[in-house]
CSV table of C-alpha atoms in Angstrom, one decimal:
chain,number,residue,atom,x,y,z
M,1,MET,CA,-134.1,65.0,35.4
M,2,SER,CA,-133.0,64.3,38.9
M,3,ALA,CA,-129.7,63.0,37.6
M,4,THR,CA,-129.1,66.3,35.8
M,5,PHE,CA,-129.6,68.3,38.9
M,6,GLY,CA,-127.9,65.9,41.3
M,7,GLY,CA,-124.7,65.8,39.3
M,8,ARG,CA,-123.8,69.4,38.7
M,9,THR,CA,-121.2,69.8,41.5
M,10,GLY,CA,-118.9,72.1,39.5
M,11,ARG,CA,-121.7,74.4,38.3
M,12,GLN,CA,-123.2,74.5,41.7
M,13,GLY,CA,-119.9,75.5,43.2
M,14,LYS,CA,-119.5,78.4,40.7
M,15,LEU,CA,-123.1,79.6,41.3
M,16,SER,CA,-122.6,79.4,45.1
M,17,GLN,CA,-119.3,81.5,44.9
M,18,TRP,CA,-121.0,84.1,42.7
M,19,LEU,CA,-124.2,84.3,44.8
M,20,LEU,CA,-122.2,84.6,48.1
M,21,GLY,CA,-120.2,87.4,46.7
M,22,ARG,CA,-123.0,89.3,45.0
M,23,ARG,CA,-124.0,92.9,45.8
M,24,PRO,CA,-127.1,93.7,48.0
M,25,LYS,CA,-130.4,92.6,46.6
M,26,GLU,CA,-131.5,96.2,45.9
M,27,ASP,CA,-128.4,96.8,43.8
M,28,ALA,CA,-128.7,93.5,42.0
M,29,ALA,CA,-132.3,94.1,41.1
M,30,THR,CA,-131.7,97.6,39.6
M,31,ASP,CA,-128.2,97.3,38.1
M,32,ASP,CA,-128.1,95.9,34.6
M,33,GLY,CA,-125.0,93.8,35.3
M,34,GLY,CA,-126.6,92.3,38.4
M,35,ARG,CA,-129.9,91.6,36.7
M,36,GLU,CA,-128.2,89.8,33.8
M,37,ALA,CA,-126.0,87.8,36.1
M,38,LEU,CA,-129.0,86.6,38.1
M,39,LEU,CA,-130.9,85.6,35.0
M,40,LEU,CA,-127.9,83.7,33.7
M,41,ALA,CA,-127.6,82.0,37.1
M,42,ALA,CA,-131.2,80.8,36.8
M,43,ALA,CA,-130.7,79.6,33.3
M,44,ALA,CA,-127.5,77.8,34.3
M,45,ALA,CA,-129.5,75.9,36.9
M,46,GLY,CA,-131.8,74.7,34.1
M,47,LEU,CA,-134.7,77.1,34.4
M,48,PRO,CA,-136.1,78.0,30.9
M,49,LEU,CA,-136.7,81.7,30.6
M,50,ALA,CA,-138.6,84.1,28.3
M,51,PRO,CA,-139.2,87.9,28.4
M,52,ALA,CA,-142.1,89.3,30.3
M,53,ALA,CA,-143.9,92.6,30.7
M,54,HIS,CA,-142.7,95.2,33.2
M,55,PRO,CA,-144.2,98.1,35.3
M,56,ALA,CA,-144.8,101.3,33.4
M,57,ASP,CA,-145.7,104.6,35.0
M,58,GLY,CA,-145.9,103.1,38.5
M,59,TYR,CA,-148.9,100.8,38.4
M,60,ARG,CA,-149.5,100.3,34.6
M,61,CYS,CA,-148.3,97.4,32.6
M,62,SER,CA,-145.9,97.8,29.7
M,63,CYS,CA,-148.2,95.8,27.4
M,64,ASP,CA,-150.6,98.8,27.4
M,65,ARG,CA,-153.6,96.5,27.6
M,66,VAL,CA,-156.5,98.4,29.2
M,67,GLY,CA,-157.1,96.8,32.6
M,68,CYS,CA,-154.3,94.2,32.2
M,69,PRO,CA,-155.3,91.6,34.8
M,70,THR,CA,-151.7,90.6,35.7
M,71,PRO,CA,-149.6,93.8,35.1
M,72,ALA,CA,-145.9,93.1,34.7
M,73,ARG,CA,-146.4,89.4,35.5
M,74,HIS,CA,-147.1,87.9,32.1
M,75,PRO,CA,-144.9,86.9,29.0
M,76,VAL,CA,-144.7,89.4,26.1
M,77,SER,CA,-145.2,86.6,23.5
M,78,PHE,CA,-148.0,84.1,23.1
M,79,ALA,CA,-145.3,81.6,22.1
M,80,TRP,CA,-143.6,81.8,25.5
M,81,GLN,CA,-143.7,78.0,26.0
M,82,THR,CA,-141.7,77.3,22.9
M,83,GLN,CA,-139.7,80.5,23.2
M,84,SER,CA,-138.4,79.7,26.8
M,85,THR,CA,-134.8,78.8,26.8
M,86,THR,CA,-131.6,78.4,28.9
M,87,ASP,CA,-129.4,79.4,25.9
M,88,ARG,CA,-126.9,81.9,27.3
M,89,ALA,CA,-126.4,83.9,24.1
M,90,GLN,CA,-130.2,84.3,23.6
M,91,LEU,CA,-130.7,85.4,27.1
M,92,GLU,CA,-127.9,87.9,26.9
M,93,ARG,CA,-129.5,89.4,23.8
M,94,TRP,CA,-132.9,89.7,25.4
M,95,ALA,CA,-131.5,91.2,28.6
M,96,ARG,CA,-129.4,93.8,26.8
M,97,HIS,CA,-132.1,94.7,24.1
M,98,GLN,CA,-135.0,94.7,26.6
M,99,PRO,CA,-133.3,96.3,29.7
M,100,ASP,CA,-136.7,96.9,31.5
M,101,ALA,CA,-138.2,93.5,30.9
M,102,ASN,CA,-139.0,91.0,33.6
M,103,PHE,CA,-138.6,87.4,32.8
M,104,ILE,CA,-140.8,84.4,33.4
M,105,THR,CA,-139.7,80.8,33.8
M,106,ALA,CA,-142.0,78.1,32.1
M,107,THR,CA,-143.0,75.4,34.6
M,108,GLY,CA,-143.7,71.8,33.9
M,109,MET,CA,-140.7,71.2,31.5
M,110,VAL,CA,-137.8,71.0,34.0
M,111,HIS,CA,-139.3,72.3,37.2
M,112,ASP,CA,-142.6,73.0,39.0
M,113,VAL,CA,-143.2,75.8,41.5
M,114,LEU,CA,-145.2,75.5,44.8
M,115,ASP,CA,-146.6,79.0,45.4
M,116,VAL,CA,-147.8,79.9,48.8
M,117,PRO,CA,-148.6,82.9,51.0
M,118,LEU,CA,-145.5,84.6,52.2
M,119,GLU,CA,-146.0,84.1,55.9
M,120,ALA,CA,-146.9,80.5,55.5
M,121,GLY,CA,-143.9,80.0,53.2
M,122,ARG,CA,-141.5,81.4,55.7
M,123,GLU,CA,-143.0,79.2,58.5
M,124,ALA,CA,-142.6,76.1,56.3
M,125,LEU,CA,-139.1,77.1,55.2
M,126,ASP,CA,-137.9,77.3,58.7
M,127,ARG,CA,-139.5,74.0,59.6
M,128,LEU,CA,-138.1,72.2,56.5
M,129,LEU,CA,-134.6,73.5,57.1
M,130,GLY,CA,-134.8,72.8,60.8
M,131,THR,CA,-135.6,69.2,60.1
M,132,GLY,CA,-132.9,68.8,57.5
M,133,VAL,CA,-135.1,68.5,54.4
M,134,GLU,CA,-133.4,69.4,51.2
M,135,VAL,CA,-135.0,72.6,50.0
M,136,GLY,CA,-134.3,74.0,46.5
M,137,PRO,CA,-134.4,77.5,45.2
M,138,VAL,CA,-137.0,79.8,46.9
M,139,ALA,CA,-138.1,83.2,45.8
M,140,GLU,CA,-140.0,85.9,47.7
M,141,SER,CA,-142.4,88.3,46.1
M,142,ASP,CA,-143.4,91.7,47.5
M,143,ASP,CA,-147.0,91.0,46.6
M,144,GLY,CA,-147.1,88.5,49.4
M,145,ARG,CA,-146.1,85.1,47.9
M,146,MET,CA,-143.2,82.7,48.3
M,147,LEU,CA,-142.2,80.4,45.5
M,148,PHE,CA,-140.6,77.0,46.1
M,149,PHE,CA,-138.9,75.6,43.0
M,150,THR,CA,-138.9,71.8,42.6
M,151,LEU,CA,-138.4,69.0,40.1
M,152,THR,CA,-141.4,68.7,37.8
M,153,ARG,CA,-144.1,66.0,38.1
M,154,GLY,CA,-146.0,67.5,35.1
M,155,THR,CA,-144.2,65.8,32.2
M,156,PRO,CA,-144.3,62.0,32.8
M,157,GLU,CA,-142.6,59.7,30.3
M,158,ASP,CA,-146.0,58.6,29.1
M,159,GLU,CA,-147.7,61.7,27.7
M,160,ASP,CA,-151.1,60.0,28.3
M,161,GLU,CA,-150.4,60.3,32.0
M,162,TRP,CA,-151.2,63.5,33.8
M,163,TRP,CA,-150.9,64.7,37.4
M,164,PRO,CA,-154.4,66.2,38.0
M,165,CYS,CA,-154.6,68.2,41.2
M,166,GLU,CA,-157.0,70.7,42.5
M,167,LEU,CA,-154.0,72.7,43.5
M,168,ASP,CA,-152.7,73.0,40.0
M,169,CYS,CA,-153.2,76.4,38.5
M,170,HIS,CA,-152.6,78.5,35.4
M,171,PRO,CA,-151.6,82.1,35.7
M,172,GLU,CA,-155.1,83.3,34.8
M,173,THR,CA,-156.8,81.3,37.5
M,174,MET,CA,-154.5,81.9,40.4
M,175,ASP,CA,-157.1,83.9,42.3
M,176,GLU,CA,-159.0,80.6,42.7
M,177,HIS,CA,-156.2,79.2,44.8
M,178,PRO,CA,-155.6,81.7,47.6
M,179,GLY,CA,-153.6,79.1,49.5
M,180,LEU,CA,-151.1,76.7,47.8
M,181,ARG,CA,-150.8,77.0,44.0
M,182,TRP,CA,-149.0,74.3,42.1
M,183,HIS,CA,-147.5,75.6,38.8
M,184,CYS,CA,-146.8,72.8,36.5
M,185,ARG,CA,-147.2,72.2,32.7
M,186,GLY,CA,-148.7,75.2,30.9
M,187,SER,CA,-148.0,77.7,33.7
M,188,TYR,CA,-145.2,80.1,34.6
M,189,VAL,CA,-143.9,82.4,37.3
M,190,LEU,CA,-141.7,85.4,37.4
M,191,VAL,CA,-138.1,84.6,38.0
M,192,PRO,CA,-135.9,87.0,40.1
M,193,PRO,CA,-134.9,89.7,39.7
M,194,ALA,CA,-138.3,91.1,38.7
M,195,ARG,CA,-140.1,94.4,39.3
M,196,LEU,CA,-143.8,94.6,40.3
M,197,PRO,CA,-146.1,97.6,40.0
M,198,GLY,CA,-145.8,100.0,42.9
M,199,ASP,CA,-142.9,101.6,44.8
M,200,ASP,CA,-139.8,99.3,45.0
M,201,GLN,CA,-141.9,96.1,44.7
M,202,GLN,CA,-139.8,93.2,43.6
M,203,VAL,CA,-139.4,89.4,43.3
M,204,ARG,CA,-136.1,88.2,44.7
M,205,TRP,CA,-134.3,85.1,45.7
M,206,ALA,CA,-134.4,83.9,49.3
M,207,ARG,CA,-132.4,80.8,48.4
M,208,GLY,CA,-130.6,81.0,45.1
M,209,PRO,CA,-130.8,78.7,42.0
M,210,GLU,CA,-127.5,77.0,43.0
M,211,HIS,CA,-129.6,74.7,45.3
M,212,PRO,CA,-130.6,71.4,43.6
M,213,LEU,CA,-134.3,71.0,42.8
M,214,PRO,CA,-136.1,68.6,45.2
M,215,ASP,CA,-139.1,66.4,44.6
M,216,PRO,CA,-142.2,68.5,45.3
M,217,LEU,CA,-143.7,65.7,47.5
M,218,THR,CA,-140.9,66.2,50.1
M,219,LEU,CA,-142.1,69.8,50.7
M,220,LEU,CA,-145.9,69.4,50.2
M,221,GLU,CA,-147.0,68.4,53.7
M,222,ALA,CA,-145.0,71.2,55.4
M,223,LEU,CA,-146.4,73.7,52.9
M,224,THR,CA,-150.0,72.6,53.2
M,225,ASP,CA,-149.8,72.5,57.0
M,226,ALA,CA,-148.4,76.1,57.0
M,227,CYS,CA,-151.1,77.3,54.5
M,228,ALA,CA,-153.9,75.7,56.7
M,229,ARG,CA,-152.6,77.4,59.8
M,230,HIS,CA,-152.2,80.7,57.9
M,231,ALA,CA,-155.9,80.4,56.8
M,232,GLY,CA,-157.1,79.3,60.2
M,233,THR,CA,-158.2,75.9,59.0
M,234,GLU,CA,-157.3,72.3,59.8
M,235,PRO,CA,-154.7,70.7,57.5
M,236,ASP,CA,-156.1,67.8,55.4
M,237,HIS,CA,-153.7,64.8,55.0
M,238,THR,CA,-156.2,62.6,53.2
M,239,GLY,CA,-154.2,62.9,50.0
M,240,ALA,CA,-157.2,64.1,48.0
M,241,ALA,CA,-155.5,67.3,47.0
M,242,TRP,CA,-152.2,65.5,46.1
M,243,PRO,CA,-151.3,64.8,42.5
M,244,LEU,CA,-152.5,61.3,41.5
M,245,ARG,CA,-151.4,59.3,38.4
M,246,HIS,CA,-154.1,58.1,36.2
């Protein structure tokens, strides 16, 4: 996987040129052309996408489920893991036939996502960039989270191996992880541009998908330290919470 992302100079250059010249984030998130281009850029970077629910009547979810626990944040199909794709033609069809839909990206196949509180994420991002660490795509969510996209550690060559970690989470158990959440195999996150319930609530790129995906362990210490400071606790570097191979 690392070879795939490390050797995409031409594609990375095209994505960089497009992202540098794109319109302001407000326009890109609301304009159909900008939305489709951002989705295709994510897919071109290797992120598998599938349609998701969207806000309806302000704070409701388009799925119409009474008391939906994750409004506008979940896939529309139970088959989202097999449905997720980077195929341009399929994504164009979805984007044009479902103009209000958000999109999720399935984690644990190509990439994982380290999901942290927004303030902690901004602190860690400044620290990482300041020390010259390679940071991949990063998204900000107006519900107070920052998403760091990394290479996956959730699909080892030997399928009997797993990366158990108390930080791993599935979308339905995210509330159990108020600090760092590690989205890997069997999980997903919204991919920008996405709309959240409420007035002008969005998920947007802070660093676009043209940035190569790093190994998650190169970011983990800075993120856990920032989360500990954010929560007012001492960081734990014993390694107990890090993924371990069995």
